[in-house]
Coordinates of C-alpha atoms (C1' of nucleotides) in Angstrom, one line a residue:
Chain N
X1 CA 372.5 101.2 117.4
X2 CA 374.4 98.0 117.0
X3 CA 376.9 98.0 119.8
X4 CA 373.9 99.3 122.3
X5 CA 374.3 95.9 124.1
X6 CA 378.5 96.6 124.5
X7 CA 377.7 100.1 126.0
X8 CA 375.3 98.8 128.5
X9 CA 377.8 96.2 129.7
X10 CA 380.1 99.1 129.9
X11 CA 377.6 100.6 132.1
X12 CA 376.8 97.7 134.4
X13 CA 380.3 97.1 135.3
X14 CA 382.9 99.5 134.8
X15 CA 383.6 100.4 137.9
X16 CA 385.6 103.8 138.2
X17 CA 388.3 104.5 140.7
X18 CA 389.0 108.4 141.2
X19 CA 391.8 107.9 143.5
X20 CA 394.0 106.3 140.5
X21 CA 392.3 108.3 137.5
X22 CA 394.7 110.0 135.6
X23 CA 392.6 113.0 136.0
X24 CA 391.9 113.2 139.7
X25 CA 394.1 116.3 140.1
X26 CA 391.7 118.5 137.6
X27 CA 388.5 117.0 138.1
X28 CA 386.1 116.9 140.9
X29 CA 388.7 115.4 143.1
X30 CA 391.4 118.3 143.3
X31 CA 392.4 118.8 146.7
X32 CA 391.0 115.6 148.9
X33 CA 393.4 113.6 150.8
X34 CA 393.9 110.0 150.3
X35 CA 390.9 109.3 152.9
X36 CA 388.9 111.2 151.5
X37 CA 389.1 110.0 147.7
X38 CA 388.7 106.5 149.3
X39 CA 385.2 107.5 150.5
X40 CA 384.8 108.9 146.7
X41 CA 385.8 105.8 145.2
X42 CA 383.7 103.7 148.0
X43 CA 380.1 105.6 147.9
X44 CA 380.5 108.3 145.2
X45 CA 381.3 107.6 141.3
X46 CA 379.2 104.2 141.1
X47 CA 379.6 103.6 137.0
X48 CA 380.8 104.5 133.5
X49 CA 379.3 105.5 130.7
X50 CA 380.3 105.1 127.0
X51 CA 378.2 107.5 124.6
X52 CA 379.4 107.2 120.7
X53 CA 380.0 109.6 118.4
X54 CA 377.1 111.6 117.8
X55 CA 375.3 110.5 120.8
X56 CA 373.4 111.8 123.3
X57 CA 374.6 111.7 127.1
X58 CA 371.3 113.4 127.9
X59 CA 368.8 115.8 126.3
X60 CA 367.1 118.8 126.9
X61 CA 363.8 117.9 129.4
X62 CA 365.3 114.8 130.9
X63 CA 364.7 114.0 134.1
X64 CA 368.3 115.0 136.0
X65 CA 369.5 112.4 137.9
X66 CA 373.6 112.4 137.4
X67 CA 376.2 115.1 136.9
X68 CA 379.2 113.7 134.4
X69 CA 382.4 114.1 134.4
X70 CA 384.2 114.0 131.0
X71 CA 387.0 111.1 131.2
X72 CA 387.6 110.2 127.7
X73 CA 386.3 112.4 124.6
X74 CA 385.0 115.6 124.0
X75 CA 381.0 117.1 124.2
X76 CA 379.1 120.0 123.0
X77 CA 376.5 121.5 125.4
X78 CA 373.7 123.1 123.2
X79 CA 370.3 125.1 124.1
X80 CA 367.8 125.1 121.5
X81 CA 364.9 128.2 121.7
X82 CA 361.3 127.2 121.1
X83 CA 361.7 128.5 117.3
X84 CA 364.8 126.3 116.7
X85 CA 367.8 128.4 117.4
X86 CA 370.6 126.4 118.8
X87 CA 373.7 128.0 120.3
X88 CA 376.2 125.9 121.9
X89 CA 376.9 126.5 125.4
X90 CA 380.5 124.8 125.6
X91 CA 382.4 122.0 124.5
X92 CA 383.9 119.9 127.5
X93 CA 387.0 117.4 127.7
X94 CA 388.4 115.3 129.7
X95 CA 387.8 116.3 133.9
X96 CA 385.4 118.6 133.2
X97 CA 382.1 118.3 134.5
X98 CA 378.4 118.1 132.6
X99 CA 374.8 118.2 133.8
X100 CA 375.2 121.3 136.1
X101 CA 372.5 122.8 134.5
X102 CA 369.9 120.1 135.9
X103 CA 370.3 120.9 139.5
X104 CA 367.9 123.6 139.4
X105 CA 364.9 122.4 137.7
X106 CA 365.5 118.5 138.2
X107 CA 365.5 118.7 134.3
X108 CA 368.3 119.0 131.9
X109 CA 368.4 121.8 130.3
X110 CA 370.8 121.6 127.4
X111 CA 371.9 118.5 124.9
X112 CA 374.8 117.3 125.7
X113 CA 376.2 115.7 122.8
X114 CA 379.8 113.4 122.4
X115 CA 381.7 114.7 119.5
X116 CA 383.9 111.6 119.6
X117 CA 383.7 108.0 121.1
X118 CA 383.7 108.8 124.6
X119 CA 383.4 108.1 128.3
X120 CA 382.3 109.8 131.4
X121 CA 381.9 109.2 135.1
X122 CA 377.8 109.2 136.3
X123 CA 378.1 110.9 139.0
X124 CA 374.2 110.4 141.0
X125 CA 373.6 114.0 142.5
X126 CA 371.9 112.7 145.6
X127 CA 375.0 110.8 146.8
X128 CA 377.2 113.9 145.8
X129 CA 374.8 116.1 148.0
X130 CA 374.8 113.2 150.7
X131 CA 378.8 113.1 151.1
X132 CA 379.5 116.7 150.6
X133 CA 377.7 117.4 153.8
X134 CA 380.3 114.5 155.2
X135 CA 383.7 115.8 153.2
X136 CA 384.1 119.5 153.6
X137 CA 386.2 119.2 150.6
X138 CA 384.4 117.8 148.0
X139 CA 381.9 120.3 149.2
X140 CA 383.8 122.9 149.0
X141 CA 385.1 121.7 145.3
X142 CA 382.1 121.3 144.1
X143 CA 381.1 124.9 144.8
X144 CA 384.4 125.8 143.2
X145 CA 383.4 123.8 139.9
X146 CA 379.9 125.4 139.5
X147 CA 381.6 128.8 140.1
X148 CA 384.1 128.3 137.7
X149 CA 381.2 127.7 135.4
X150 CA 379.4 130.7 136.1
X151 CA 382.9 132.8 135.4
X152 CA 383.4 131.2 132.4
X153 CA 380.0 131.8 131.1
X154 CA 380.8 135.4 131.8
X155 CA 384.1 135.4 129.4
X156 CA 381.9 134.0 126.9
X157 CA 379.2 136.6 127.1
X158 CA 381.8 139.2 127.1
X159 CA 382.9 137.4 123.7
X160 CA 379.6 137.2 122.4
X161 CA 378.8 140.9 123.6
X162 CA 381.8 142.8 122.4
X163 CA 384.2 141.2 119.8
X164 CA 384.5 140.6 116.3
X165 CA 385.3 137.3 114.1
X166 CA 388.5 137.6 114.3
X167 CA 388.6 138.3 118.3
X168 CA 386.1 135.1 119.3
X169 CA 388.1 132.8 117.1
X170 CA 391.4 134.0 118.5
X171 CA 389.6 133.6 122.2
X172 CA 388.3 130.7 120.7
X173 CA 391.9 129.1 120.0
X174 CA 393.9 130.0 123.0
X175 CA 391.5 128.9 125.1
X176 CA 391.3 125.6 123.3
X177 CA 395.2 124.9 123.8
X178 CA 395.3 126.3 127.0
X179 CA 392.7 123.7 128.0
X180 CA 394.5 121.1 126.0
X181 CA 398.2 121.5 127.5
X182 CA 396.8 121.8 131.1
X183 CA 395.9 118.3 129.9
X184 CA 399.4 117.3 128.5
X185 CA 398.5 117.9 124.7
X186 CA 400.5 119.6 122.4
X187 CA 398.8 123.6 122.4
X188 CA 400.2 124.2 118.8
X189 CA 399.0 121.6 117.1
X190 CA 395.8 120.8 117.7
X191 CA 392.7 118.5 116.1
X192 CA 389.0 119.7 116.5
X193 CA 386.7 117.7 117.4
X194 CA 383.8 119.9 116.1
X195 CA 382.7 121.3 113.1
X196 CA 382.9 125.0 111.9
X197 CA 379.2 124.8 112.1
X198 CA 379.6 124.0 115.8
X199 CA 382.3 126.3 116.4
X200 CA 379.9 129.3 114.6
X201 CA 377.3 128.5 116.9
X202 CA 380.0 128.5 120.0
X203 CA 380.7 132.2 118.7
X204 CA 378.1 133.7 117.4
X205 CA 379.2 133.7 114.2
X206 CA 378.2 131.8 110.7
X207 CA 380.3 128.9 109.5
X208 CA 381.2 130.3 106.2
X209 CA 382.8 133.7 108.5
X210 CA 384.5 130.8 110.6
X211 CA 386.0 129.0 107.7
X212 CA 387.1 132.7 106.3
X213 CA 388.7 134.1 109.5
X214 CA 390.6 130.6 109.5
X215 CA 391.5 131.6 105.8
X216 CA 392.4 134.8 107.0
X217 CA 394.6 133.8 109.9
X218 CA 396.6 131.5 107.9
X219 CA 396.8 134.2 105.4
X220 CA 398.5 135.9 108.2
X221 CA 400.7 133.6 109.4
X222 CA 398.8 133.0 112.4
X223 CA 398.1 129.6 111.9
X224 CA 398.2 126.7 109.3
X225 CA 394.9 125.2 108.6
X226 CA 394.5 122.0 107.1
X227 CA 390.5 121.1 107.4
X228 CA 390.2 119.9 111.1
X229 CA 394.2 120.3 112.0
X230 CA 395.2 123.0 113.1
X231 CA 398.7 124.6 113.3
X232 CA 399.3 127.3 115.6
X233 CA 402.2 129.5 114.4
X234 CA 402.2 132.6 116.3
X235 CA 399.9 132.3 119.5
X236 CA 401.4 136.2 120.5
X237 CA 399.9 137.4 117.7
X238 CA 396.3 135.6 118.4
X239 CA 396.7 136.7 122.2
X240 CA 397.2 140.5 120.3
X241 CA 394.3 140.0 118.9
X242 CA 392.8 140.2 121.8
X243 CA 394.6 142.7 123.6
X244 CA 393.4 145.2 120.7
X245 CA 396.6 145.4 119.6
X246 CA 395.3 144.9 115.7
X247 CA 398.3 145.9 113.3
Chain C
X1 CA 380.0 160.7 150.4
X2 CA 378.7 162.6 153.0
X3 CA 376.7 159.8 154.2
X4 CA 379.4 157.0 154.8
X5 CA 379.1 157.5 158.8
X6 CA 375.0 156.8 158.3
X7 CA 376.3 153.8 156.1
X8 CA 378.7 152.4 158.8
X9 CA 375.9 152.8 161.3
X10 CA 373.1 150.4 159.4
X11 CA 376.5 148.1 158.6
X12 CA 377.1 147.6 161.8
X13 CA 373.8 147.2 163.8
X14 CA 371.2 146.1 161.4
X15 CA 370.5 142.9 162.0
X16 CA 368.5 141.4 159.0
X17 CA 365.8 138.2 159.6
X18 CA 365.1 135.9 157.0
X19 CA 361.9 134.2 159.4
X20 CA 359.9 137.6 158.7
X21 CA 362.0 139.1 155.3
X22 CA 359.1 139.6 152.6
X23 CA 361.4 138.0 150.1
X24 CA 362.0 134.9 152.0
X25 CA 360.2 133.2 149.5
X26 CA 362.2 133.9 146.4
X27 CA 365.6 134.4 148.2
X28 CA 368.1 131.9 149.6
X29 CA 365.7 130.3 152.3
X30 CA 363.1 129.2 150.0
X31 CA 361.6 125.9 150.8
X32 CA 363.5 126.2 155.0
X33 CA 360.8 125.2 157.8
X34 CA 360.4 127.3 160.2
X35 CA 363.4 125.7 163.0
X36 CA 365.9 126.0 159.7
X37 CA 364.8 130.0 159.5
X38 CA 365.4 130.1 163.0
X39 CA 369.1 128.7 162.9
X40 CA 369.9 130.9 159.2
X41 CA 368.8 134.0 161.6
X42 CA 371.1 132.8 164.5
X43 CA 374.0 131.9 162.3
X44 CA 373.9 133.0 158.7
X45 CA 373.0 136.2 157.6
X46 CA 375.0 138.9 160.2
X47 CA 374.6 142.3 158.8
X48 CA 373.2 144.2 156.1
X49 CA 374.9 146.7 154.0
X50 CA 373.5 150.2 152.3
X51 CA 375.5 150.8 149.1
X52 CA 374.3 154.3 147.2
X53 CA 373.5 154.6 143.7
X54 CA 376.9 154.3 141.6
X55 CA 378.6 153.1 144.7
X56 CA 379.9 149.5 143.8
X57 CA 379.3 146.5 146.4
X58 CA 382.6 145.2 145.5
X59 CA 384.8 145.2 142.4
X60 CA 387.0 142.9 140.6
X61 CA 390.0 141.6 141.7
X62 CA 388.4 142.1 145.4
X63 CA 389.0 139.6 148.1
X64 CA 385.8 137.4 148.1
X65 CA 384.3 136.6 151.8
X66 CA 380.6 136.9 151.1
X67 CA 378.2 136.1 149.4
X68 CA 374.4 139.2 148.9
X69 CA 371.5 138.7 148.7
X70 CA 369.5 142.1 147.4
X71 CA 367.2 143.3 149.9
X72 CA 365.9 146.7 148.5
X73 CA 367.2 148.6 144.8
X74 CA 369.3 147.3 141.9
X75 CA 372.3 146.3 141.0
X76 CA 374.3 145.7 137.8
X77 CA 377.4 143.1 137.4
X78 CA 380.2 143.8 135.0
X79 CA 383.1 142.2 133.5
X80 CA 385.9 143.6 131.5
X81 CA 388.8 142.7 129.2
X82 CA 392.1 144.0 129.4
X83 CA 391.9 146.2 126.6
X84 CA 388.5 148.2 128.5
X85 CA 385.6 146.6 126.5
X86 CA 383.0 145.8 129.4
X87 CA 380.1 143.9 129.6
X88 CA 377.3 143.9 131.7
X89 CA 376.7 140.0 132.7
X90 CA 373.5 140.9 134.6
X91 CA 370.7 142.8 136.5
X92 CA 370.0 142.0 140.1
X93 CA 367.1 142.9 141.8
X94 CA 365.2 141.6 145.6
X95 CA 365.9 137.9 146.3
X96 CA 368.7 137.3 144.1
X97 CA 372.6 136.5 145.1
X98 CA 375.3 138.7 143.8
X99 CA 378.8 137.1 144.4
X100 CA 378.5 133.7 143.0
X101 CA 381.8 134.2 140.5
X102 CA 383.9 134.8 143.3
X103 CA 383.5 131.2 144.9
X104 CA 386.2 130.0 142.3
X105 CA 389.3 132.0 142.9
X106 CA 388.6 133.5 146.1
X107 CA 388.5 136.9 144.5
X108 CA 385.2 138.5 142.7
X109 CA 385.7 138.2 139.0
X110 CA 382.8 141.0 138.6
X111 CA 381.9 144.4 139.4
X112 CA 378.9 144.6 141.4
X113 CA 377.7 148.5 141.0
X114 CA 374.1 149.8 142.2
X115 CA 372.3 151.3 140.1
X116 CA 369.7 153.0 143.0
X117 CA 370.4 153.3 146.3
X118 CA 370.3 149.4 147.7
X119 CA 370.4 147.4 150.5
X120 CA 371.5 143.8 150.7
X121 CA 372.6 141.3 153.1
X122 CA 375.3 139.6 153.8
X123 CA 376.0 136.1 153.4
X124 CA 379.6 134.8 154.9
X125 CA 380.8 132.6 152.7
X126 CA 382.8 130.4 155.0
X127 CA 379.3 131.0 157.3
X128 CA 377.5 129.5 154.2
X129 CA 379.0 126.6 153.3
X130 CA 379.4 125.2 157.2
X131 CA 375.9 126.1 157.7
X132 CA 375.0 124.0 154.2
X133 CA 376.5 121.3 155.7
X134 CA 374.0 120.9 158.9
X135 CA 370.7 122.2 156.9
X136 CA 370.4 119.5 154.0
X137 CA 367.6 122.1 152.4
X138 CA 369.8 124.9 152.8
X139 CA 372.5 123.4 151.0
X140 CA 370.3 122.4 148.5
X141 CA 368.7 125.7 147.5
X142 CA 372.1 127.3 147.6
X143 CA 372.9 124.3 144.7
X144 CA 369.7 125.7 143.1
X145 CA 370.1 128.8 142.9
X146 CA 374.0 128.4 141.6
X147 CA 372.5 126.4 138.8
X148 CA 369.8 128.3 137.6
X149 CA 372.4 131.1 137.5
X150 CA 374.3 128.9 135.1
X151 CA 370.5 128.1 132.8
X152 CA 370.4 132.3 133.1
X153 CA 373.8 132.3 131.5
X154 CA 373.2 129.9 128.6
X155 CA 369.8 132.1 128.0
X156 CA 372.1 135.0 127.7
X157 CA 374.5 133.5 125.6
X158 CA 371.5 132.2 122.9
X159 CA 370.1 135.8 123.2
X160 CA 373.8 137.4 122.6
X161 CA 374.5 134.5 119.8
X162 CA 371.7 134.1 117.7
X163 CA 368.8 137.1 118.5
X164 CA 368.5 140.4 116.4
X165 CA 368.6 143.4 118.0
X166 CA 364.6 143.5 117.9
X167 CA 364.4 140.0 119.6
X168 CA 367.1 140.9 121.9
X169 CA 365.1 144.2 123.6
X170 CA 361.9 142.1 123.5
X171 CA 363.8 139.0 125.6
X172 CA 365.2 141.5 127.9
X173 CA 362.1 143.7 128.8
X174 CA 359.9 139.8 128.9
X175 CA 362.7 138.5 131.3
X176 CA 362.5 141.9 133.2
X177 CA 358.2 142.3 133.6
X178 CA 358.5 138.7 134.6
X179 CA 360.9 139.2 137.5
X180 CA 359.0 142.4 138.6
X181 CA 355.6 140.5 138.5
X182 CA 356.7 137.9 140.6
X183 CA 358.0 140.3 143.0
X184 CA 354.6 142.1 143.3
X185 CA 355.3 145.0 140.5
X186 CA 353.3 145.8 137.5
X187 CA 354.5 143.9 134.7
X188 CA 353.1 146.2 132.2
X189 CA 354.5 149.7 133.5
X190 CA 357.9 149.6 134.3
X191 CA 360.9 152.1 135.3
X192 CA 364.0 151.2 134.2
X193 CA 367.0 151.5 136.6
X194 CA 370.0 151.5 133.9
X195 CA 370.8 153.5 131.0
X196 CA 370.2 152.7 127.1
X197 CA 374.3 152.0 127.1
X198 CA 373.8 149.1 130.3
X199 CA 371.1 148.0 128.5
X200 CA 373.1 148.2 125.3
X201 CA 376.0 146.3 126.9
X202 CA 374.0 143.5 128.3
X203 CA 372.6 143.1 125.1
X204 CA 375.7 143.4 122.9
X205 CA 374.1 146.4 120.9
X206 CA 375.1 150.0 120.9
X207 CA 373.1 152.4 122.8
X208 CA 371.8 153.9 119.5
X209 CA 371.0 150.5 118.7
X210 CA 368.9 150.2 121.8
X211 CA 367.2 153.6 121.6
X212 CA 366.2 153.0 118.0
X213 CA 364.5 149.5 118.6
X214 CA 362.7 151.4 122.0
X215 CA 360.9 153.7 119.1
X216 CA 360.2 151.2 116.2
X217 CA 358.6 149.1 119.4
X218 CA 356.7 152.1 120.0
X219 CA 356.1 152.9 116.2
X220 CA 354.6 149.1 116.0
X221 CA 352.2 149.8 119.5
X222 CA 354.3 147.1 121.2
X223 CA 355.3 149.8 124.1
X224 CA 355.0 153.4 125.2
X225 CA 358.4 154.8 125.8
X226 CA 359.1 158.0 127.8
X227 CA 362.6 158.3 128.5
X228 CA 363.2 155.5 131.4
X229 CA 359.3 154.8 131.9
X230 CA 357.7 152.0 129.8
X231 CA 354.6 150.9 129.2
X232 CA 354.0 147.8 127.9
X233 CA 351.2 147.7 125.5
X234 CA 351.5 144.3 123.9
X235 CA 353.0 141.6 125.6
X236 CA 352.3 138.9 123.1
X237 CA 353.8 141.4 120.8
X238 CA 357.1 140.8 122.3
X239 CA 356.8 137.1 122.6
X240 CA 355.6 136.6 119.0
X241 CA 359.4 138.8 118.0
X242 CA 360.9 135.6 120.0
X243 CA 359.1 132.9 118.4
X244 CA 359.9 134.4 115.0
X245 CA 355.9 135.0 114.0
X246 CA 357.7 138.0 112.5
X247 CA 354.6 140.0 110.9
Chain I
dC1 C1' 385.5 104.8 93.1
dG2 C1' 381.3 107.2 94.2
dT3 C1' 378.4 109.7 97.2
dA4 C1' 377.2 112.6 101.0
dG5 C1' 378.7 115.9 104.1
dA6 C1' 382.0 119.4 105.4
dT7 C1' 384.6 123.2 103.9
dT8 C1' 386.1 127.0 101.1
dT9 C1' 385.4 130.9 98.4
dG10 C1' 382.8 134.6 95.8
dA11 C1' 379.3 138.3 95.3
dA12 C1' 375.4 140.9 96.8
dC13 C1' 372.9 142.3 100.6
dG14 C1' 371.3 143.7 105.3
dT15 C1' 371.9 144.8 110.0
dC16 C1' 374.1 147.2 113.1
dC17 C1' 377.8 150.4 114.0
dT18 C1' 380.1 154.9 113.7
dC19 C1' 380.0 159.6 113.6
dA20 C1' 377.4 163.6 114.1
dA21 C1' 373.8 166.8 115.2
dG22 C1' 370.0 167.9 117.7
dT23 C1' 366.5 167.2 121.7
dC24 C1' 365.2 166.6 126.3
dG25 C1' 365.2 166.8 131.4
dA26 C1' 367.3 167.4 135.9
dG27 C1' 370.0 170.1 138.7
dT28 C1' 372.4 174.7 139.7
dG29 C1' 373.0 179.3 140.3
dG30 C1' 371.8 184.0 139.2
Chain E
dC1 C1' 361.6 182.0 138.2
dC2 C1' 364.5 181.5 134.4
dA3 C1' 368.8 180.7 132.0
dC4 C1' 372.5 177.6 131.9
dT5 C1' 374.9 173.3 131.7
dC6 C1' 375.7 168.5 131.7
dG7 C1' 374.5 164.0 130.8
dA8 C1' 371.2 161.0 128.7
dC9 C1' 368.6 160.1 124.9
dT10 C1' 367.0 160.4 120.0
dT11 C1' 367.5 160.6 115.1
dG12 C1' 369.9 160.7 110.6
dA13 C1' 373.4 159.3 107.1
dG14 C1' 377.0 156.6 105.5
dG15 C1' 380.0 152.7 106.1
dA16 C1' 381.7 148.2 107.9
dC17 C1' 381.3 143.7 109.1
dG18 C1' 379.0 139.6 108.9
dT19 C1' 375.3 137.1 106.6
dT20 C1' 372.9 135.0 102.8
dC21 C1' 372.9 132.6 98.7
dA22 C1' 375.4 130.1 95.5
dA23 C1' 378.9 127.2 93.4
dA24 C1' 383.1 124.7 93.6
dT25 C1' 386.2 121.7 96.1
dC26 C1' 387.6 118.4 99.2
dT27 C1' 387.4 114.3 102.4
dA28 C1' 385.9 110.4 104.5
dC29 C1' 383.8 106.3 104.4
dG30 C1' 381.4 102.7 102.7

DNA sequence: CGTAGATTTGAACGTCCTCAAGTCGAGTGG
DNA sequence: CCACTCGACTTGAGGACGTTCAAATCTACG
């Protein structure tokens, strides 16, 4: 890669300050008092990381040193099986965290791949562990996060596990904006980031029954598709969708 | 129930000890010296709880306080939608923790429901984390254990987005002889605790689904099937359906 | 402006679902 | 002890939804 020796500069010496970061209130942060996200900023979130397009923050079977948290950009978390099945596990965006996975096993355990330029905070697990045994409440938020995780993973078995195309793109789409506007974006119109390929995998689904339950939504009125933009027209009638209120 | 006041009794006054527990070595304490036992049994685990088959351990929407560990029996966790559709997000047997999903919100996002009469103890929450906070290994195991129920999750969702309905079974019933063996049980006969529709749900299949691919298994000498009992006849069998040597 | 990759769309097929009937086993009461 | 009943399970037939294979279209990017 030809700007490999701009990224490592990046990595050397961006130095990261939660306590002014736009996203302190929806990251690992939430909740600490000004103290407190001092000590963050002091022992805790040591460097930055850029990872390009199409790069790997980490890989399935690395050693697991760092959680991330998303600042700039967009990922795809994907598990591959030994016979080369690959379902994604999640797409992350700005605040969220990556690399929870690893704790366990001390490996990684997905791919976790940028799907634009982007930037994340290396978080090093050990000094996480260290100060949440000093701040109750990064402790406690922590926890919070990996549950979070865990509930979320239920809503998408529950997706994967009981509803059609239509249903898992509609789920698909409201959560998507709801994710976006809780970050100040617009939750009609949207851009994706990832391909209906990646989005199939997401769901459970092919791409070519992604691109034609797109069809069919805008068909319906439901949205207005235009490759990777995305109009939403009627978000009632996707949340209806869901509900099982089909008409 | 006309045992509730024999319930309330073992509530009450059972005192559970991890130091001598048989499943100390695949439950929460794993990897604890002996002093760090010693303090969990002073300070962590209270009380242990009897919940009969069919009874639930809590439900959705509950207030979360605790955290269970299984003791004895088997338990299933559930989630639904709004519109009823419900899926089973797991099976819990001895030495695993029900209760992680309610961390988040402060209420459990699951139902917990045994499936035979069971026994688990309970873990204070609040109890937990302050405890985690003095025993470095303690708070790392619970870190663990939360992440490895994440890697379960993302198996689940590869099984529920890319397997066939054969490949599915044959994951579940490997995952399943795997867990019994390492709990001291036979890994090639085998009494299952929940119906062809639990399985089914779990699996995102329909119990007709499920009951057919229990007889072509048997039809292809991979298992004997009498009702709930199974015998497994071929364990590379199954393993060969998941690494697509198809034959 | 041309090429490669992403997307859309069509048609035939296959897996799993739905609906339905029949079997089996445990528990109950005569 | 046996008949009865209820729920769980099995099995069959037909249909629906999503997949597979194929071709056309579009876009981005060099």
């Amino acid at each position: 890669m030809d700007h490999a020796p701009y990224q490592r500069l990046h990595t050397a010496h961006c130095r990261v300050v939660c306590s002014t970061c736009n996203l302190r209130e929806i990251c690992l942060p939430v909740g600490l008092s000004r103290d407190e996200l001092a000590t963050i900023d002091a022992r805790l979130v040591a460097v930055q990381r850029k990872v390009a397009r199409g790069e790997k923050l980490f890989g399935a079977g690395d050693p697991f040193e760092a959680v991330y948290a998303v600042w700039t950009g967009f990922f795809k978390t994907c598990v591959a099986s030994r016979d080369g099945r690959e379902q994604v596990t999640g797409f992350q965006m700005g605040g969220e965290l990556i690399g929870l996975d690893g704790i366990g096993t001390r490996r990684h355990e997905v791919d976790a791949v940028a799907l634009e330029d982007s930037q994340v905070c290396v978080i090093p697990f050990e000094a996480l562990e260290v100060l949440s045994q000093e701040v109750v409440s990064l402790q406690q938020q922590f926890h919070r996060i990996m549950s979070h995780e865990i509930v979320r993973n239920h809503g998408v078995m529950l997706l994967l596990g009981s509803m059609h195309a239509e249903e898992r793109l509609a789920a698909f789409l409201l959560n998507l904006t709801h994710r976006l506007s809780t970050r100040g974006f617009s939750a009609s119109s949207i851009v994706l980031r990832m391909s209906r390929e990646e989005i199939g995998s997401f769901l459970g689904l092919k791409l070519e029954t992604v691109s034609r339950t797109f069809s069919k939504f805008q068909a319906n009125g439901l949205l207005e598709v235009q490759h990777r933009h995305i109009q939403v027209v009627d978000p009632e009638g996707l949340k209806q969708l869901l509900d099982g209120e089909a008409d």
